[in-house]
Amino acid sequence: MTSSSPRSRAAALSRFRFFAGAVLGYLAVPILNAVSPLLALPSITASYGGPAWEAIAVGQSLGGTAGVIVELGWGLSGSQRVARMSGRSRARTFGISLLTKGIVGVPVIGLASVVAFVMAPEGYGLESATVAAAAGIAMFSAGWIFIGILKPRLFLFTEVLPRALLISGAAVAIHFGAALWAYSGALLLAAVGAPVAGAVVLGLRWCDLTALGPRRLLRVIGYQGAALSTNVFSSVYISLGTTVATLGSANATLLFASVDRLQRMLQQVLRSQNFVFKGWVGREVDPSVRIQRAVRATMVSTLIGVVSGILFAVCSPWAADVIFSGTVTVPPLAAAISGLSIAIICTTMSTGAVLLVALGRVGAVARSAATGAVIGLPGIFFGAMFLGGTGALAGQLLAEASVLVVQVVAVRRRLRENRESGRWQTSLVQGPPTVSSADRHPGGGSGTV
């Protein structure tokens, strides 16, 4: 007994170091992603003024919207699956994701680029269109696979760091007189380079891109429908919240937009633990153990959410005063409402993207996102109309709470089905079909996507 205790403590310490390293690695991803686009802002506005930045912003907005569609929900439905695949199967899965994204992306990104060209201020149409194309192409990267296999350094070195370095170089170049093309070109180069680097790291082969014919690729896109719907509905009430609050009452805009920005900043940090849980749960081969891990991950996320929500409620008035230079005052009630939203959002990061995915219920995640959109947008509108910014934040809280309720009901129903059927485990999400390794690559491991 005594001899095993040191070994147990050593194993526990080793696991803690592993998870801490993974969390810190993934924490660097959202921080760099959030900061890097801002590196060039002073140079662009100083050299070319507001219209140039407006063109960039238009391109980023339209390209980001297109990217939600182009991504096809692979990050939601695929990260756990690739965690337990062989290296060759991951490469084939990445190849299939590139092809399906390409089928959807050519028309969607093309349309976004054309609209950006038309909407941009005069003289900056090409730059705006290029930024839109870059934002859409960025969704082709292999980041979702590196999340699944718990390799944040690969995420950083193939996508995040090169992008930050290219943007920094463009900022310096513009400062010394380069054209605005330096920035849009840097974004495009980073967007194209990320999937290329990912393909090299994963060992993608030409045969991985030709394993499926057009009809089967269309079937894969159909399989991704639920995950895609989740992204679309989530982005609707998240991205349109400030606009809807403004429509409800112009006086609600400042408070709602400011607190919402603080919430998004914290969520970027909290998402790092979600990345780790996806890989930790997904790498387990035994379905029953995988589900048990997902349950534990949800419990930990809930605890983290409660602590983060309390800290946000206490600190957000001070943070708003510092970040927004004293122009925004966050009332205690608004801070408390936002803190509760943070707690719920952190919980749904695991009940949806981790637990329901492990239970094979991606469709329930999509339904919860749709419920959030249907309840959230009117809630924000009428909350702003009657109670200003605080009311709009209450409408946002109502949306997040509805998402959690739908997910919890789906989880309980699925677990009850498993118990009643006499089995704990359940099959995972029905993945897109692919050619087995036995047919194409003997000895290469499972070919299931």
Short mmCIF file of C-alpha atoms in Angstrom, two decimals, residues 232-261 263-264 372-373 375-385 388-389 391-397 399-400:
data_model
loop_
_atom_site.label_atom_id
_atom_site.label_comp_id
_atom_site.label_asym_id
_atom_site.label_seq_id
_atom_site.Cartn_x
_atom_site.Cartn_y
_atom_site.Cartn_z
CA VAL A 232 -25.08 28.89 -37.77
CA PHE A 233 -27.70 29.28 -35.05
CA SER A 234 -25.09 30.07 -32.40
CA SER A 235 -23.52 32.77 -34.55
CA VAL A 236 -26.93 34.34 -35.21
CA TYR A 237 -27.78 35.36 -31.65
CA ILE A 238 -24.14 35.99 -30.74
CA SER A 239 -23.22 38.25 -33.65
CA LEU A 240 -26.58 40.02 -33.94
CA GLY A 241 -27.03 40.72 -30.23
CA THR A 242 -25.75 44.29 -30.29
CA THR A 243 -27.73 45.11 -33.43
CA VAL A 244 -30.96 43.76 -31.92
CA ALA A 245 -30.34 45.61 -28.65
CA THR A 246 -29.90 48.84 -30.62
CA LEU A 247 -33.16 48.25 -32.44
CA GLY A 248 -34.88 47.80 -29.08
CA SER A 249 -33.39 50.97 -27.62
CA ALA A 250 -30.47 53.07 -28.74
CA ASN A 251 -29.75 53.80 -25.08
CA ALA A 252 -29.06 50.10 -24.50
CA THR A 253 -26.23 49.85 -27.02
CA LEU A 254 -23.31 51.16 -25.00
CA LEU A 255 -23.85 49.02 -21.90
CA PHE A 256 -24.82 45.86 -23.77
CA ALA A 257 -22.04 46.07 -26.36
CA SER A 258 -19.40 46.82 -23.72
CA VAL A 259 -20.37 44.01 -21.35
CA ASP A 260 -20.85 41.63 -24.26
CA ARG A 261 -17.30 42.40 -25.42
CA GLN A 263 -17.90 38.39 -21.90
CA ARG A 264 -16.48 37.31 -25.26
CA GLY A 372 -31.15 30.06 -28.10
CA ALA A 373 -31.57 32.05 -31.30
CA ILE A 375 -35.61 32.95 -27.60
CA GLY A 376 -32.53 35.16 -27.41
CA LEU A 377 -33.15 37.65 -30.19
CA PRO A 378 -36.67 38.64 -29.06
CA GLY A 379 -35.49 38.54 -25.45
CA ILE A 380 -32.67 40.98 -26.15
CA PHE A 381 -34.98 43.22 -28.20
CA PHE A 382 -37.79 43.49 -25.65
CA GLY A 383 -35.36 43.59 -22.74
CA ALA A 384 -33.63 46.59 -24.31
CA MET A 385 -36.96 48.21 -25.09
CA GLY A 388 -32.32 49.31 -21.49
CA GLY A 389 -28.90 47.69 -21.48
CA GLY A 391 -32.73 44.26 -19.91
CA ALA A 392 -30.86 43.34 -23.08
CA LEU A 393 -28.33 41.44 -20.98
CA ALA A 394 -31.23 39.68 -19.25
CA GLY A 395 -32.50 38.63 -22.69
CA GLN A 396 -29.06 37.24 -23.45
CA LEU A 397 -29.14 35.31 -20.16
CA ALA A 399 -31.07 32.63 -24.39
CA GLU A 400 -28.13 30.91 -22.69
#
